[in-house]
């Protein structure tokens, strides 16, 4: 974001928050409640505008200090760090580190590409397979993007696709989208799963609700439908007029892969075994947190992760940020902000409560539109809104589980670059070969339509499960 815009934005936010502190505009809240609300506004501003390059953890630490200063007990302020979701995510991020460090992710992606005769259709299918496999092995979308985008850019170059062409953008955008989207169909397939699981755990009525099995039962169908529809839609509406270049197959096959290493073999075995345990977790009564932490111990035992790599192996900025952010549910509940939000959101949904399809469609469109505002990886939305879901369930009979896939799909929206930091990351990796803004907007629109259709098709299934009125 432009430094000038960033500075102006945060100044406006702070002025607004100061006015809130002085005037105490929300009558439902006492003085402390209004103070906490003002602090949330400032913190959201810090996360969105990032003045002076302030990282997410910097905004989180400000928020923690602010809450302690206004008299919030430390047990509430830091309640997010006591949730298993933080420890699941911390351990799972190491999965991405070893996948990238050992070269296993790169090897698998190239091996899959080599199986297909290059064309726009077959390469799209190859990226889908690559994205699904990498999602099984690591929830880190950052790592998946870091692995696939250099390969995709190299693939476009070898195939003779010109930078800025529709064919170049189609291949790159498909590789990017497949690194993000399919994994949202299961709890550990993306960062969204552990984050939302932690947000649900912070709400008393939702504790224990977002298990691996429950997530899979409501999310797999809409997410994978959206993935298939997005692939089909992109090939129909963005398929280049020019034929795929001759000789591309030979060019890709000429890429040499060295002999598989012991570290790659060990890493692959551990990660596959973890996913099997994720699937059997309910049967064996083993939590995903235990599986993830146990796997990290094995990575240390086998020397895949060295002690001196702990500091830079994963994003501790993200861990600190989420540890504080996941406490927002408890914080908002303790001072009455959750009840106040419910008085705003629940009545606003009443006109659509007579029809389940309309209700879910409106919620989906809202969250996709809201992503233009919440550009802090959509994490503030993930941790704040679940606190209102019990009130929505009580009023309209909509089970909180159905919001999980809607939030997961909306959290990946990418109409424009600024709303999705993985888009910015991918553009930085591919540099001058990156897609054009118009191609990004077109693909992002296809993704939105595909997601909406996938969710609408899932509504009857959710109703049959007793999750909708």
Tab-separated table of C-alpha atoms in Angstrom, residues 78-93 139 187-188 191 193-203 206-212 278 286-294 319 322-323 326-327:
chain	number	residue	atom	x	y	z
A	78	UNK	CA	-4.046	-13.465	26.164
A	79	UNK	CA	-6.775	-16.117	26.084
A	80	UNK	CA	-6.046	-16.806	22.405
A	81	UNK	CA	-2.640	-18.253	23.245
A	82	UNK	CA	-4.251	-20.960	25.395
A	83	UNK	CA	-6.259	-22.330	22.475
A	84	UNK	CA	-5.111	-25.490	20.747
A	85	UNK	CA	-5.607	-23.819	17.356
A	86	UNK	CA	-2.534	-21.620	17.867
A	87	UNK	CA	-0.377	-24.647	18.630
A	88	UNK	CA	-1.868	-26.619	15.743
A	89	UNK	CA	-1.082	-23.775	13.385
A	90	UNK	CA	2.411	-23.234	14.790
A	91	UNK	CA	3.288	-26.888	14.305
A	92	UNK	CA	1.606	-27.110	10.903
A	93	UNK	CA	3.612	-24.150	9.603
A	139	UNK	CA	-1.857	-25.894	5.493
A	187	UNK	CA	-9.744	-28.376	8.299
A	188	UNK	CA	-5.976	-28.709	7.879
A	191	UNK	CA	-4.630	-21.570	7.376
A	193	UNK	CA	-9.190	-24.009	9.193
A	194	UNK	CA	-7.084	-23.672	12.358
A	195	UNK	CA	-7.850	-19.939	12.582
A	196	UNK	CA	-11.619	-20.445	12.406
A	197	UNK	CA	-11.366	-23.419	14.736
A	198	UNK	CA	-9.711	-21.159	17.308
A	199	UNK	CA	-12.323	-18.458	16.772
A	200	UNK	CA	-15.133	-20.953	17.342
A	201	UNK	CA	-13.407	-22.307	20.461
A	202	UNK	CA	-13.340	-18.797	21.961
A	203	UNK	CA	-17.168	-18.716	21.942
A	206	UNK	CA	-19.337	-23.087	19.715
A	207	UNK	CA	-16.652	-24.969	21.631
A	208	UNK	CA	-15.834	-28.375	20.176
A	209	UNK	CA	-17.995	-27.715	17.119
A	210	UNK	CA	-15.360	-27.237	14.425
A	211	UNK	CA	-13.688	-30.649	14.358
A	212	UNK	CA	-11.982	-32.150	11.315
A	278	UNK	CA	-6.300	-36.319	10.674
A	286	UNK	CA	-6.545	-38.146	18.610
A	287	UNK	CA	-6.686	-34.373	18.161
A	288	UNK	CA	-5.040	-32.656	15.207
A	289	UNK	CA	-2.936	-30.663	17.685
A	290	UNK	CA	-1.320	-33.834	19.051
A	291	UNK	CA	-0.655	-35.094	15.528
A	292	UNK	CA	0.941	-31.822	14.416
A	293	UNK	CA	3.123	-31.442	17.504
A	294	UNK	CA	4.193	-35.077	17.312
A	319	UNK	CA	1.733	-16.572	15.462
A	322	UNK	CA	-3.188	-14.819	15.776
A	323	UNK	CA	-2.530	-15.458	19.454
A	326	UNK	CA	-8.039	-15.288	18.624
A	327	UNK	CA	-8.773	-13.745	22.000
